[in-house]
CSV table of C-alpha atoms (C1' of nucleotides) in Angstrom, one decimal:
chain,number,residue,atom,x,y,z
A,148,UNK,CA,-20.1,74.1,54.9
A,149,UNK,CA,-16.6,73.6,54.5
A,150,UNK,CA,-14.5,70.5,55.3
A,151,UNK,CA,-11.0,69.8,55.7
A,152,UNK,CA,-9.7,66.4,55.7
A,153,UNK,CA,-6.4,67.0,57.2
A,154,UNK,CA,-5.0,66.0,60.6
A,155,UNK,CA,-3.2,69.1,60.8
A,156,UNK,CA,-5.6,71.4,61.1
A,157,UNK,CA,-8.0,68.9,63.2
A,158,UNK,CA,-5.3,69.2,65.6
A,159,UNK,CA,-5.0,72.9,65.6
A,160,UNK,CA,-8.7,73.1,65.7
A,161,UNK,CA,-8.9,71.0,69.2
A,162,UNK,CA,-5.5,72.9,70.3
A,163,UNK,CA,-7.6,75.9,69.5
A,164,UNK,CA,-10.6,75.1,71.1
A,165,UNK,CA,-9.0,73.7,74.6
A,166,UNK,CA,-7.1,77.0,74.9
A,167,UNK,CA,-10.0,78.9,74.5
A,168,UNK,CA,-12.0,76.9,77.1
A,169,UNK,CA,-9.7,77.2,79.7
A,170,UNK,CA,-9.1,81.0,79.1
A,171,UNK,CA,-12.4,81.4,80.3
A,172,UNK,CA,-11.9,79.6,82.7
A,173,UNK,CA,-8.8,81.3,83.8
A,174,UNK,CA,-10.9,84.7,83.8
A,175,UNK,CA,-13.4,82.8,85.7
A,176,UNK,CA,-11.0,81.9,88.6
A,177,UNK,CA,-9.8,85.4,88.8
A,178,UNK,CA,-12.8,86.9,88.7
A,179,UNK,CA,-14.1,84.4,91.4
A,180,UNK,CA,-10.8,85.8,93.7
A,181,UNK,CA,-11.1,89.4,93.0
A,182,UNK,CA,-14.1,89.1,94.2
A,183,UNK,CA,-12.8,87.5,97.5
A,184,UNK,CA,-10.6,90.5,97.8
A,185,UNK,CA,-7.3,89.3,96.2
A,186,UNK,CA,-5.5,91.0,93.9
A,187,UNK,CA,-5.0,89.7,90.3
A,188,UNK,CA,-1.3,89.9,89.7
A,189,UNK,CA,1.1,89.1,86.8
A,190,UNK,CA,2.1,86.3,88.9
A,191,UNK,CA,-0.9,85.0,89.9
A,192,UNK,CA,-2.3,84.9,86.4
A,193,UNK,CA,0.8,83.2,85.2
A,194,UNK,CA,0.4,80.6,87.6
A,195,UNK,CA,-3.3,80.4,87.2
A,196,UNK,CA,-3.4,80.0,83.6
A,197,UNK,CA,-0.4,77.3,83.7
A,198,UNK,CA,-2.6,75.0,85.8
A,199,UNK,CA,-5.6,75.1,84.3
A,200,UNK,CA,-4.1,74.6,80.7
A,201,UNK,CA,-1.8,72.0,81.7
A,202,UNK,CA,-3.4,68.6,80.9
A,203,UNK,CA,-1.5,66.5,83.3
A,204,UNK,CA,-1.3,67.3,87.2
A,205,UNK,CA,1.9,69.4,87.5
A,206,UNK,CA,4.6,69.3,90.8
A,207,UNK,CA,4.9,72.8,92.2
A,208,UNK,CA,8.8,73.0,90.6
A,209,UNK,CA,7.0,72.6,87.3
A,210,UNK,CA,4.5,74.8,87.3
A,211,UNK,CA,7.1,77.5,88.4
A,212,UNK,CA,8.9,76.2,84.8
A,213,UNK,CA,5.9,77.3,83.0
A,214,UNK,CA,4.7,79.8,84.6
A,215,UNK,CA,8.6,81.8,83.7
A,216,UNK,CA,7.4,81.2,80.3
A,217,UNK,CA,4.4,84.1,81.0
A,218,UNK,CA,6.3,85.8,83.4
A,219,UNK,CA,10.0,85.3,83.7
A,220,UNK,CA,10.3,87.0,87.0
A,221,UNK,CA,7.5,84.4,89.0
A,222,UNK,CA,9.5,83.4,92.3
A,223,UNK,CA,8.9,79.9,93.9
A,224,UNK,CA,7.3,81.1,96.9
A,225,UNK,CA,4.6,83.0,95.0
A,226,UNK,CA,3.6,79.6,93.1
A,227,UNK,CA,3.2,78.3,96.6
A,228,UNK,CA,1.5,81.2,97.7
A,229,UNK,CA,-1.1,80.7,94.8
A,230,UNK,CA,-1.6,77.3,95.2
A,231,UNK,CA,-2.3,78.0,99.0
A,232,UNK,CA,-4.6,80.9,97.9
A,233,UNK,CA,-6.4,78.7,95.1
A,234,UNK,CA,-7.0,75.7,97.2
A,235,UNK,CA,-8.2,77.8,100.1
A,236,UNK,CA,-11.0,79.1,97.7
A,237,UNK,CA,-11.8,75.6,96.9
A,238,UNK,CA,-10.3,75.7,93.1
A,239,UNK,CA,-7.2,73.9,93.8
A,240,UNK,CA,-7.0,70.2,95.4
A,241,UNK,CA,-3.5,68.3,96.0
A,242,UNK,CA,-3.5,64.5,96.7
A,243,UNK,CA,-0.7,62.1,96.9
A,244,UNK,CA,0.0,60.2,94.3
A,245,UNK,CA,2.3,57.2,94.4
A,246,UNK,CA,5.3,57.5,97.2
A,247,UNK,CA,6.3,60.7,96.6
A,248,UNK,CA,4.5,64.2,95.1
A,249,UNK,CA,1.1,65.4,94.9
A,250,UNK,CA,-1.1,65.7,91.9
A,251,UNK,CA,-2.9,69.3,91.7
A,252,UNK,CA,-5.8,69.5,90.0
A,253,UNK,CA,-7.6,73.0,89.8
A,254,UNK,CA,-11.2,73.7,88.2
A,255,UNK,CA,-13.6,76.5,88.5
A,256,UNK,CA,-16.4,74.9,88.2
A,257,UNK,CA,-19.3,73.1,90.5
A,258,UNK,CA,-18.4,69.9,92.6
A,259,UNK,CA,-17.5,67.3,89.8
A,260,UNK,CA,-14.7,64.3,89.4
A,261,UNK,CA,-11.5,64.2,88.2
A,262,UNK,CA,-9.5,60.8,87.4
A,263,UNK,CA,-5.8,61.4,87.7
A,264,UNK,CA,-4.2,58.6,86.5
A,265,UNK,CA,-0.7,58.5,89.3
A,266,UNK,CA,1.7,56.8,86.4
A,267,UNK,CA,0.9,59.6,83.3
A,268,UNK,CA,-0.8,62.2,85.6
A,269,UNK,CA,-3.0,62.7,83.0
A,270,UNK,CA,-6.1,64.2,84.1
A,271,UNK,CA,-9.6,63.4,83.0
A,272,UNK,CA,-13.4,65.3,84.1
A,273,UNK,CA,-16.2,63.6,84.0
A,274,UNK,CA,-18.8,65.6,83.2
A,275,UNK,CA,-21.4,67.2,86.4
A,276,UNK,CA,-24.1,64.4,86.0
A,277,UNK,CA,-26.7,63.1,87.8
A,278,UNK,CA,-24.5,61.3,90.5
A,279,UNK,CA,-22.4,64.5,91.9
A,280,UNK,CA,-25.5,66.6,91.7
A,281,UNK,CA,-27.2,63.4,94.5
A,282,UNK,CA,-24.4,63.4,96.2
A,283,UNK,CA,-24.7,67.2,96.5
A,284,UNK,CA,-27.9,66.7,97.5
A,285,UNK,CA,-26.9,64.3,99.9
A,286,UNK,CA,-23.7,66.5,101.7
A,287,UNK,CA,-26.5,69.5,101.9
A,288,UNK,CA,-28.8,67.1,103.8
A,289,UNK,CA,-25.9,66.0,106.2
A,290,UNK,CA,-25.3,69.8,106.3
A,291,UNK,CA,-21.4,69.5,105.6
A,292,UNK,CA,-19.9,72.2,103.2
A,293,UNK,CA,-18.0,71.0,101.1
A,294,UNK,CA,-15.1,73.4,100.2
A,295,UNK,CA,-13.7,71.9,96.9
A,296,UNK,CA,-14.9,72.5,93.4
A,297,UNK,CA,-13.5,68.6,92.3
A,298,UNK,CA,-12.9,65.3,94.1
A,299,UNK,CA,-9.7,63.9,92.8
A,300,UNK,CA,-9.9,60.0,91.6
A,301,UNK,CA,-6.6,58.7,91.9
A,302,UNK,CA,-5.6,55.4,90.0
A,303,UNK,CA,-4.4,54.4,86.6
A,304,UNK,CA,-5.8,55.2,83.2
A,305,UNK,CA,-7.3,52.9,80.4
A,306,UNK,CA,-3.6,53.6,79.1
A,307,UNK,CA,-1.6,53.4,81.6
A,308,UNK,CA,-3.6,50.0,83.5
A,309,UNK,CA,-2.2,47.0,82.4
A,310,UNK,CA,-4.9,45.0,83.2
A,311,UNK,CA,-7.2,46.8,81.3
B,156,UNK,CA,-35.0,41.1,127.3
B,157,UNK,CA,-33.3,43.3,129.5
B,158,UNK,CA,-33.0,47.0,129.7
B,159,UNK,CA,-30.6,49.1,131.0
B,160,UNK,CA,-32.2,52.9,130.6
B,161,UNK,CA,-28.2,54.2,131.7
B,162,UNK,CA,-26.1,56.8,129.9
B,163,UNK,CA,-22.7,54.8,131.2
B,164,UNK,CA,-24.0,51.3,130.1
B,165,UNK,CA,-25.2,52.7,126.7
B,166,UNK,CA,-22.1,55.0,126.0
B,167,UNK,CA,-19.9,51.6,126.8
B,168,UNK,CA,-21.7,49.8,124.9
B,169,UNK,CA,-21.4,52.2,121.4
B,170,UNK,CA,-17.7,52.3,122.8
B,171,UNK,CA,-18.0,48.7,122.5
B,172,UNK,CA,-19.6,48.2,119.1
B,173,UNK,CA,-16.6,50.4,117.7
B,174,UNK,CA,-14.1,48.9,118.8
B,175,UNK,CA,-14.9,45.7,117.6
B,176,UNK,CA,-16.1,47.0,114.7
B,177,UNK,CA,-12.5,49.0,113.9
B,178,UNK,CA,-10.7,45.7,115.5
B,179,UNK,CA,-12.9,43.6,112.5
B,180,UNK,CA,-11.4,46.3,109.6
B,181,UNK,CA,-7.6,46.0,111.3
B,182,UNK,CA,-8.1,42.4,110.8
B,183,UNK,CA,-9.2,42.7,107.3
B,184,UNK,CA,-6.6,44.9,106.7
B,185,UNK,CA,-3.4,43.2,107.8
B,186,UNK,CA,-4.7,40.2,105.8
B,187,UNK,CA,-4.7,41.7,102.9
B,188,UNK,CA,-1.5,43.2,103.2
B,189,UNK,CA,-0.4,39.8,104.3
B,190,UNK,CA,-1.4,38.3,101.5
B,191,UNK,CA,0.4,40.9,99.0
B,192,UNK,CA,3.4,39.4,100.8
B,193,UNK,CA,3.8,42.5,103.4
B,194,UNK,CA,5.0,41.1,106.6
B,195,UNK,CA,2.6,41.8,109.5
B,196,UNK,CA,5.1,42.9,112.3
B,197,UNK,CA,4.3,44.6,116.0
B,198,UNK,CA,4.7,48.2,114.5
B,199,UNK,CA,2.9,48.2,111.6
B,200,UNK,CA,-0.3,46.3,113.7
B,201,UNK,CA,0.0,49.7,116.6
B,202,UNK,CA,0.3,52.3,113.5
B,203,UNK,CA,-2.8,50.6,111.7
B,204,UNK,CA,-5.0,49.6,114.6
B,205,UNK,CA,-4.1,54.1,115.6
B,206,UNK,CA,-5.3,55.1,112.3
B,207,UNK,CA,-8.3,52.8,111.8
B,208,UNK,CA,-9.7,53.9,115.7
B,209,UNK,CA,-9.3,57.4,115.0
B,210,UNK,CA,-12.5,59.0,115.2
B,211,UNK,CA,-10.9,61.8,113.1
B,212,UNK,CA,-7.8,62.4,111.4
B,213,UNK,CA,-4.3,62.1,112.9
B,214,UNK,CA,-0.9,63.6,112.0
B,215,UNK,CA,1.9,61.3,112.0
B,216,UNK,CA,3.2,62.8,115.0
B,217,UNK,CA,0.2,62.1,116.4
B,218,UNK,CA,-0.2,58.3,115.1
B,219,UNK,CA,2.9,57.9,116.6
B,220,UNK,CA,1.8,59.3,119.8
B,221,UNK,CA,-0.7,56.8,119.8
B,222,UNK,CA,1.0,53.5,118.2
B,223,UNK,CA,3.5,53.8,121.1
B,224,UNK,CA,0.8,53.1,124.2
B,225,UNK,CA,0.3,50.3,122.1
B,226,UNK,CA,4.2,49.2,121.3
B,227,UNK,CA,6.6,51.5,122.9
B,228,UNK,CA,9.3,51.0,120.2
B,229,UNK,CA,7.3,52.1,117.3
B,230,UNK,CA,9.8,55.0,115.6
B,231,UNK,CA,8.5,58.0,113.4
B,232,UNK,CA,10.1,56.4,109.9
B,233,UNK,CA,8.3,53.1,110.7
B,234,UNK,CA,4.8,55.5,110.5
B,235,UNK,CA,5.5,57.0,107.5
B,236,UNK,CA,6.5,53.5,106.3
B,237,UNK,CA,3.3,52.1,107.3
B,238,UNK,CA,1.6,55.3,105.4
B,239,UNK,CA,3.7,54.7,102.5
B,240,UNK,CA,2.5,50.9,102.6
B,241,UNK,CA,-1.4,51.5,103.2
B,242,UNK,CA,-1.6,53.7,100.2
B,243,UNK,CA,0.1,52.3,98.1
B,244,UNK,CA,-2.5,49.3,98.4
B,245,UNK,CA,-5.4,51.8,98.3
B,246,UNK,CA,-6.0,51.9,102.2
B,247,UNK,CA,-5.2,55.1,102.6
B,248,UNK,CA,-5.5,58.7,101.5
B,249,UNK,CA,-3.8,61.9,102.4
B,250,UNK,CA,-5.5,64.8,101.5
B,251,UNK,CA,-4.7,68.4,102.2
B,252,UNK,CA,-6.9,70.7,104.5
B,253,UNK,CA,-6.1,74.2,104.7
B,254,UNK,CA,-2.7,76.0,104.9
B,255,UNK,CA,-1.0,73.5,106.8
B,256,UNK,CA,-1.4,69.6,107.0
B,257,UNK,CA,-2.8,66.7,105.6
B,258,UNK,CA,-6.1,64.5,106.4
B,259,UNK,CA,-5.0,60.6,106.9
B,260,UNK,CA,-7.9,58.7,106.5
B,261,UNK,CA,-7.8,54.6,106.4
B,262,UNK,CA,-10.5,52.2,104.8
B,263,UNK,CA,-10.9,48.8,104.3
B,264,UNK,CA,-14.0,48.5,102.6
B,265,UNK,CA,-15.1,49.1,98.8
B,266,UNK,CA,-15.4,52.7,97.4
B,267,UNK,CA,-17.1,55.0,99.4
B,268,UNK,CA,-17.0,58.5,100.8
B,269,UNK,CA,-15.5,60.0,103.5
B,270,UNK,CA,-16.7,63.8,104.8
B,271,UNK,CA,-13.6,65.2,106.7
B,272,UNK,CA,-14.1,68.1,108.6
B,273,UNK,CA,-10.7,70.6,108.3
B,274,UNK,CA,-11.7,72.4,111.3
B,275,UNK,CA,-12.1,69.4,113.9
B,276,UNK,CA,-10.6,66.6,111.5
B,277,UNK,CA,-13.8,64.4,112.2
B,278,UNK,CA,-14.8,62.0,109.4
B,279,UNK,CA,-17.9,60.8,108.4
B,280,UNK,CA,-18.1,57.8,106.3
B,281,UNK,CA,-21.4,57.5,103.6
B,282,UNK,CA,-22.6,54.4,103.3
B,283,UNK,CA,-21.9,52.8,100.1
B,284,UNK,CA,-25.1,53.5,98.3
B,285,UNK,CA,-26.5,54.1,94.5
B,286,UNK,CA,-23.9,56.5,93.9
B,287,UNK,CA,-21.0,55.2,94.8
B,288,UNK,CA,-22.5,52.0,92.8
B,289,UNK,CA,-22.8,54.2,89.9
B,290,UNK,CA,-20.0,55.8,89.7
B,291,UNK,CA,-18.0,52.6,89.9
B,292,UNK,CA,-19.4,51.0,87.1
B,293,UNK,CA,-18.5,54.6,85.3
B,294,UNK,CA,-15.2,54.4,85.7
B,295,UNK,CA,-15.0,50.9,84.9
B,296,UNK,CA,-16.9,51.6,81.5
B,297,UNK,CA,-13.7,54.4,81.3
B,298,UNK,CA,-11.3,51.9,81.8
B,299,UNK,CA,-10.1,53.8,84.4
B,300,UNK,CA,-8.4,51.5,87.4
B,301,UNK,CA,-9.3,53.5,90.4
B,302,UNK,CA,-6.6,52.4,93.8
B,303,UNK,CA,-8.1,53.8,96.8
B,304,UNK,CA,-10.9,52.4,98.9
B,305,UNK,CA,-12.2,55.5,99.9
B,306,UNK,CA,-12.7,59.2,98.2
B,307,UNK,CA,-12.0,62.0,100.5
B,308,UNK,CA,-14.6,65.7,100.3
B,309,UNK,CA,-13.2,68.2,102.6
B,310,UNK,CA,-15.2,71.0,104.0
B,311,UNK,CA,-17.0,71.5,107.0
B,312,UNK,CA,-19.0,69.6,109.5
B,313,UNK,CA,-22.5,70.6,110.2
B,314,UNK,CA,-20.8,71.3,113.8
B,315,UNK,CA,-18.2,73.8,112.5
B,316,UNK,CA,-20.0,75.1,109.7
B,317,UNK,CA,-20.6,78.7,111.2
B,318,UNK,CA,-23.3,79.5,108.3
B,319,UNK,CA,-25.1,75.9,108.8
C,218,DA,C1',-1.5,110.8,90.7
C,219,DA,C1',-0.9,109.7,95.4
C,220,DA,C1',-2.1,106.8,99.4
C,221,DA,C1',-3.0,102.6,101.4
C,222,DT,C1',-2.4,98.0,101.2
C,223,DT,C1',-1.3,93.7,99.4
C,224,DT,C1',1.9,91.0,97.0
C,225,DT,C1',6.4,89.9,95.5
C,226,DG,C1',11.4,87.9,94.9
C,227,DA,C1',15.4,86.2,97.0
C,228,DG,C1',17.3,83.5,99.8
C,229,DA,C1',17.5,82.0,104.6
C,230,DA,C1',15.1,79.0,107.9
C,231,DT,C1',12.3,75.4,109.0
C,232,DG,C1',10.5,71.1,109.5
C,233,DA,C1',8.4,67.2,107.4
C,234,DT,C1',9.8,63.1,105.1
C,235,DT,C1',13.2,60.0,103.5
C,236,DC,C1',17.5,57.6,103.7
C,237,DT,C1',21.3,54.7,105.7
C,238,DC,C1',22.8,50.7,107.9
C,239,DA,C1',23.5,47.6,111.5
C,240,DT,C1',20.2,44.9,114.1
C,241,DT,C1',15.9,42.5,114.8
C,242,DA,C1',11.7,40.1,113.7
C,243,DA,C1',8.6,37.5,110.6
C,244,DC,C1',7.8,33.7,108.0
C,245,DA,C1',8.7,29.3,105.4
C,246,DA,C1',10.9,25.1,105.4
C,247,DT,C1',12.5,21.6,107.9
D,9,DA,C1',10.7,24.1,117.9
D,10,DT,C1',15.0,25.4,115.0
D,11,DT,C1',17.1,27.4,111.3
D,12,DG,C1',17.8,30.2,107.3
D,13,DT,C1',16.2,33.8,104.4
D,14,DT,C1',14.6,38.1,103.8
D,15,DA,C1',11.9,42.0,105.0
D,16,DA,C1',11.3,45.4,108.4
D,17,DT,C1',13.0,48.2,112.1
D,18,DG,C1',15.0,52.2,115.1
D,19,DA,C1',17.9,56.0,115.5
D,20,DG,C1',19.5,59.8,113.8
D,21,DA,C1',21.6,62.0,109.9
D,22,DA,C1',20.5,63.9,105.4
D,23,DT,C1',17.5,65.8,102.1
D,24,DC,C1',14.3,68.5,100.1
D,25,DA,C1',9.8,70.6,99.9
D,26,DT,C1',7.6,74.4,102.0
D,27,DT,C1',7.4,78.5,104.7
D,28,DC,C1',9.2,82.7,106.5
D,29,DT,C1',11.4,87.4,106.4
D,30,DC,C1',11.6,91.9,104.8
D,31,DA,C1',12.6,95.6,101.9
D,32,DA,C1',10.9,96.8,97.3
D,33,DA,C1',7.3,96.7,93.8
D,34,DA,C1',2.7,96.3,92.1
D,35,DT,C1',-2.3,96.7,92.6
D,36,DT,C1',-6.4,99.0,93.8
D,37,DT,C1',-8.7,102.8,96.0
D,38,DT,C1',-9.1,107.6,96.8
DNA sequence: AAAATTTTGAGAATGATTCTCATTAACAAT
DNA sequence: ATTGTTAATGAGAATCATTCTCAAAATTTT
């Protein structure tokens, strides 16, 4: 086994690591809207990939930022576009935060919580666990269907809360 | 005891129970903003008392449709400053459904669910059970400082749900 | 590779939301 | 009740996020 007791390279490691995760899911997403019948574009990946790695909630003007960075040619209106495309297939929700802007939080996976903190827009999963899979449970037995991968928790961080 | 086996009695009577029962929350609302120092005036009493009797979710058009049978003199800018106002103090959410539009829905009580339907904009309120018990003592455990009453899941009512 | 179809960029158009400011209303102190 | 202080309001102008338009380009299918 080998260790390395340097900061450094910890860091690069969990850089490394988080990229990696959220490549797949990346793929994931645009394998989940081919298969819907959309077409995976430059664009679209662009725009994909700068949400899902982005580890705060992002305003539409930023993510356009970013996603130049991939692909310099990415227009405003095809950011919009993609987040209308995303949240109609359930992978993309927008609630306000504070007076003004949205928080966007996108994830491929099964219904679980996000916290988004609405000072740092930091956003934090808590893991699938026995409460979303009851209140699955429970929605099914009401027979509503859901259409959203994540409920958004808005409020303020451990951080960011002064109280706490 | 007396028993009234009639449709009209026993619809006026539900009619009855909620409105008292949404006339109870619009109390309980306007005393707490009074006591974060808001000022409770004529306008922002119609817009709330609109939002709270909604059996589904308004647009602000719409609010202001309604607040003005209650006070004619209501304006648009004094809805979206009552919005502004009842989210900021965790009242409120808006949440998008589909392409176009947002979900407003109003709560008094402690965390809980709301169902809202994005076809018919009905909402459904879960009673605040285990989960929601759970889930709250999570979050504290996080640190995390959650400011909204009410969490929003958007899908489908077992009405609209075509597959259901 | 060509055909069929969707998606795109650019910027104009729209329309929801916010802002401005003189006026009014709410509340506290008297 | 009256007054003073201050927040809240209405009206409409201003702003800015979002959507629309359409010819051109990219994607997927054949």
């Amino acid at each position: 086994m080998i260790l390395i007791n340097n900061q450094k390279y910890t860091t690069l490691l969990t850089e490394l690591r988080y990229n990696c995760c959220m490549l797949k899911r990346t793929l994931a997403i645009q394998k989940a809207l081919s298969e819907s019948g959309y077409r995976i574009t430059q664009p679209r990946r662009a725009v994909i990939e700068v949400i899902l790695r982005a580890r705060r909630s992002l305003s539409p003007e930023e993510v356009l930022a970013r996603a130049r960075k991939i692909d310099p040619s990415v227009s405003l209106a095809t950011v919009y576009r993609t987040l209308d495309v995303l949240h109609e297939q359930g992978h993309l929700n927008r609630v306000r935060i504070g007076k003004k802007g949205y928080a966007l939080v996108c994830s491929e996976r099964e219904l679980h919580f996000h916290l988004v903190c609405k000072r740092c827009r930091s956003v934090v999963e808590l893991q699938p666990d026995r409460f979303s899979k009851a209140l699955m449970t429970q929605l099914h037995n009401l027979g509503f269907a859901w259409q959203q991968n994540a409920i958004e928790i808005i409020g303020l961080c451990a951080k960011c809360n002064p109280a706490g």
